[in-house]
Amino acid sequence: MIVTLEFSGGLAIVSVDNPPVNTINAATREQLFAALSDIRARPEVRGVVLLCLGRTFFSGADIAEFAGPPKELEFRRLFAELEGLPVPVVVGMHGTALGGGLELALACHYRVAIPGTRFALPEVTLGIIPGAGGTQRLPRLIGVEQALELILSARPVEVSRALELGFLDAQVEGELRAGTIAYAQALVDSGSGPRRTSERVVDPMSATPAIRERLTAQARSQYPHRSAGLTAIEAVFAAARLPFEQGLEFETELANRSKETIESKALIHVFFAERETRKVPELPPEVRGRPIARAAVIGAGTMGGGIAICFANAGLPVTLIDSTREALERGLGAISNTYESMVKRGRIRAADKELRLGLIRGALDYAALPDADVIIEAVFEDLELKRKIFAALATLAKPDALLATNTSTLDIAAIASATSRPQDVIGLHFFSPANVMPLLEVIRTDSTSAQAIRTALDLARPLKKTPVLARVCYGFIGNRMMEGYAREAERMVLEGATPRRVDGALEEWGMAMGILAVFDMAGIDVSVNVHKAHADKYPPDPSYYQADFALHAAGRLGQKTGKGYYRYLAGDRARHDDPEAIALIRANAERLRVPQRSHGDAEIVERCLLPIINEGIRILEEGIAMRAGDIDVVWTSGYGFPRYRGGPMFYADTIGLKAVYDGTLKYRDLFSPMHWQPAPLLARLARDGRTLADWDKARD
Ligand SMILES: NC(=O)c1ccc[n+]([C@@H]2O[C@H](COP(=O)([O-])OP(=O)(O)OC[C@H]3O[C@@H](n4cnc5c(N)ncnc54)[C@H](O)[C@@H]3O)[C@@H](O)[C@H]2O)c1
């Protein structure tokens, strides 16, 4: 039973238990309907208490139901019955009251919660609007302006704020059930009756044209290219002019419309794709990950330091090892600075900083290695050095320890083969800054054991990372797909487009940051060094990455030298156009005889995106990634690809694989067959009129 009903002292107590997070799925709704009709049939009931058991109040509607027919009417009917009860209905909340869960609470007559409860309407982050009465009830309680602040921010508010806004009546001290029952009893004793939100009137001063204008501007800047925020404004403002029932009709119409947008389909796709990445169909289900209680990180540089922070943040002790005292002290100093700035920005308390720093121990030798359950190597990108370290690890590490490398470009199989236990070796590719970026590529070799894979995927959870499993190839998933993207961006600069033109078109399309600005941020030397070290892996094109090489030769390494593709003022990351950079690139274009052309926005975007998609399809075909959805997660969580476009593979389906294929051939004919070869799988799927979503399904 999900819903249980008890009667005690004139009160009906409805308890809901639908683990793990009490979603309001079909079975819950059905049992709630039954409980309400039971309550109605008992005239002795003088008040109703509604509670959820387990770790949280209702966490919302069941998103899995989105695929089926719309459920708004059913929710509406359920909430109308709840609100229509002739006796006071008190809801007691704990955990998080999210989305449909909060909307249900708004349909109750009185709302109380224990300290620590959080409330949010996060629908716009999924491209939809609250569709179970929230857009009509919330403004009746707190006004249009505040209702929209909550809906547009999509972020949770605490009990104190909920009380201040006025959609929460009281904070319950002590135990939730006893406190809520006492609250209901007091209402009944004082003769209070139902207090229906739907019967309240919206404060007209909260819905002026000036407020609407301000909120519209806010939604446009917060959610560029997206419609859900604007649709929410339309719905909530309707509460100020329409009677309640008509307002609900209008809300349903808008909610259904928002569910049909590509934006919501894309956002929901990413939401589910992120939850799928840990599923590895071929791993036997009985394989369990090994427990991780202690870690060691070798190399206290940029990445090693960030990785150590991830462990300390998870409450796991970690030893950070470097070969020189100077490097170790620099690394530990950088970690301390990172925590200090987190304290200054109010992200953590000073006591947390001390606690976390206390979990990180520096060392200049390998004495701590035998205690570690996972060892992550993050030394210089040098195969021989890494092989030497892994050979030593194989004898020093405890028998079942996970031996991980953070390499970006080296062959992990070659690293694993240096050890006597390649089954324990895996790639854990963190992204910079490692303590901030959510993506973690997990790279298995042909020798990595099922248990090591499971351990690595499980480890991502406490580290708060989204893991994506890949097989070994140069660049793994993300960086391999970056190659053609950056190639075209640089080529267009050589063809005469300014860096701002290229980055501007990409950002206007939705990329978090244009690729040339990304290079300036990461350091142009980083990509030049990789291209020099792996020259044999790239096509014989004399113009390949030559914009980078030209800037590098002139000492323009990006933000760290104050100039790269752009110019930067000291202490400021704002980009300024730099005629010197443009002249330098132009001189190189002349030397290389690169024909000049002018580029429309559409060409810039196509030339950058089509190679990303094409390479992604190759990666699928080669089995490097398990699913198209995994590739989308890599790009939305690690490369600034807009979530509301669903990731490159989802986006490819929305424009159609035929269009991707034809576009690739168009540029092949216009430019070079060296770079624009459609992946065989793309050709096949385009010919058969299929999608990458089909491809994913067929493999499940
Ligand atoms: N920087 C990035 O954006 C990034 C992103 C992902 C992966 N990576 C990879 O992470 C690894 C580290 O990169 P980084 O940017 O942190 O480099 P870094 O140069 O900042 O740090 C490397 C550290 O390793 C130490 N070291 C060298 N030899 C050692 C040894 N034998 N024993 C112990 N410590 C030793 C060095 O003293 C230095 O502190 C590389 O494999 C790199 O490819 C880097």
mmCIF file with all atom_site columns, C-alpha atoms in Angstrom, residues 274 277-278 306-307 309-311 313 428-442 456-468 633 637:
data_model
loop_
_atom_site.group_PDB
_atom_site.id
_atom_site.type_symbol
_atom_site.label_atom_id
_atom_site.label_alt_id
_atom_site.label_comp_id
_atom_site.label_asym_id
_atom_site.label_entity_id
_atom_site.label_seq_id
_atom_site.pdbx_PDB_ins_code
_atom_site.Cartn_x
_atom_site.Cartn_y
_atom_site.Cartn_z
_atom_site.occupancy
_atom_site.B_iso_or_equiv
_atom_site.pdbx_formal_charge
_atom_site.auth_seq_id
_atom_site.auth_comp_id
_atom_site.auth_asym_id
_atom_site.auth_atom_id
_atom_site.pdbx_PDB_model_num
ATOM 1  C CA . GLU A 1 274 ? 22.319 11.580 -16.981 1.00 0.00 ? 274 GLU A CA 1
ATOM 2  C CA . THR A 1 277 ? 25.106 6.621  -17.756 1.00 0.00 ? 277 THR A CA 1
ATOM 3  C CA . ARG A 1 278 ? 25.826 4.251  -14.853 1.00 0.00 ? 278 ARG A CA 1
ATOM 4  C CA . GLY A 1 306 ? 41.372 19.579 -7.852  1.00 0.00 ? 306 GLY A CA 1
ATOM 5  C CA . ILE A 1 307 ? 40.873 15.820 -7.619  1.00 0.00 ? 307 ILE A CA 1
ATOM 6  C CA . ILE A 1 309 ? 39.482 18.519 -3.245  1.00 0.00 ? 309 ILE A CA 1
ATOM 7  C CA . CYS A 1 310 ? 36.740 16.295 -4.712  1.00 0.00 ? 310 CYS A CA 1
ATOM 8  C CA . PHE A 1 311 ? 37.656 13.499 -2.279  1.00 0.00 ? 311 PHE A CA 1
ATOM 9  C CA . ASN A 1 313 ? 34.514 17.348 -0.193  1.00 0.00 ? 313 ASN A CA 1
ATOM 10 C CA . LEU A 1 428 ? 39.358 8.600  -14.744 1.00 0.00 ? 428 LEU A CA 1
ATOM 11 C CA . HIS A 1 429 ? 39.372 11.670 -16.954 1.00 0.00 ? 429 HIS A CA 1
ATOM 12 C CA . PHE A 1 430 ? 38.455 14.681 -14.854 1.00 0.00 ? 430 PHE A CA 1
ATOM 13 C CA . PHE A 1 431 ? 37.951 18.071 -16.467 1.00 0.00 ? 431 PHE A CA 1
ATOM 14 C CA . SER A 1 432 ? 39.526 21.313 -15.352 1.00 0.00 ? 432 SER A CA 1
ATOM 15 C CA . PRO A 1 433 ? 38.832 22.686 -12.759 1.00 0.00 ? 433 PRO A CA 1
ATOM 16 C CA . ALA A 1 434 ? 38.385 19.151 -11.430 1.00 0.00 ? 434 ALA A CA 1
ATOM 17 C CA . ASN A 1 435 ? 36.594 20.269 -8.277  1.00 0.00 ? 435 ASN A CA 1
ATOM 18 C CA . VAL A 1 436 ? 34.011 22.191 -10.307 1.00 0.00 ? 436 VAL A CA 1
ATOM 19 C CA . MET A 1 437 ? 33.337 20.380 -13.584 1.00 0.00 ? 437 MET A CA 1
ATOM 20 C CA . PRO A 1 438 ? 30.692 17.658 -13.190 1.00 0.00 ? 438 PRO A CA 1
ATOM 21 C CA . LEU A 1 439 ? 31.860 15.389 -16.024 1.00 0.00 ? 439 LEU A CA 1
ATOM 22 C CA . LEU A 1 440 ? 34.025 12.315 -15.436 1.00 0.00 ? 440 LEU A CA 1
ATOM 23 C CA . GLU A 1 441 ? 34.939 10.163 -18.415 1.00 0.00 ? 441 GLU A CA 1
ATOM 24 C CA . VAL A 1 442 ? 35.642 6.615  -17.214 1.00 0.00 ? 442 VAL A CA 1
ATOM 25 C CA . ALA A 1 456 ? 34.746 3.629  -10.807 1.00 0.00 ? 456 ALA A CA 1
ATOM 26 C CA . LEU A 1 457 ? 31.124 4.333  -11.784 1.00 0.00 ? 457 LEU A CA 1
ATOM 27 C CA . ASP A 1 458 ? 30.038 4.047  -8.131  1.00 0.00 ? 458 ASP A CA 1
ATOM 28 C CA . LEU A 1 459 ? 32.871 6.294  -6.977  1.00 0.00 ? 459 LEU A CA 1
ATOM 29 C CA . ALA A 1 460 ? 31.487 9.098  -9.138  1.00 0.00 ? 460 ALA A CA 1
ATOM 30 C CA . ARG A 1 461 ? 28.495 9.404  -6.821  1.00 0.00 ? 461 ARG A CA 1
ATOM 31 C CA . PRO A 1 462 ? 30.239 10.621 -3.639  1.00 0.00 ? 462 PRO A CA 1
ATOM 32 C CA . LEU A 1 463 ? 32.545 12.731 -5.797  1.00 0.00 ? 463 LEU A CA 1
ATOM 33 C CA . LYS A 1 464 ? 29.379 14.364 -7.253  1.00 0.00 ? 464 LYS A CA 1
ATOM 34 C CA . LYS A 1 465 ? 30.408 13.611 -10.818 1.00 0.00 ? 465 LYS A CA 1
ATOM 35 C CA . THR A 1 466 ? 28.426 12.394 -13.782 1.00 0.00 ? 466 THR A CA 1
ATOM 36 C CA . PRO A 1 467 ? 30.384 9.415  -15.085 1.00 0.00 ? 467 PRO A CA 1
ATOM 37 C CA . VAL A 1 468 ? 30.335 8.412  -18.735 1.00 0.00 ? 468 VAL A CA 1
ATOM 38 C CA . VAL A 1 633 ? 25.865 13.986 -21.378 1.00 0.00 ? 633 VAL A CA 1
ATOM 39 C CA . SER A 1 637 ? 28.132 18.557 -18.746 1.00 0.00 ? 637 SER A CA 1
#
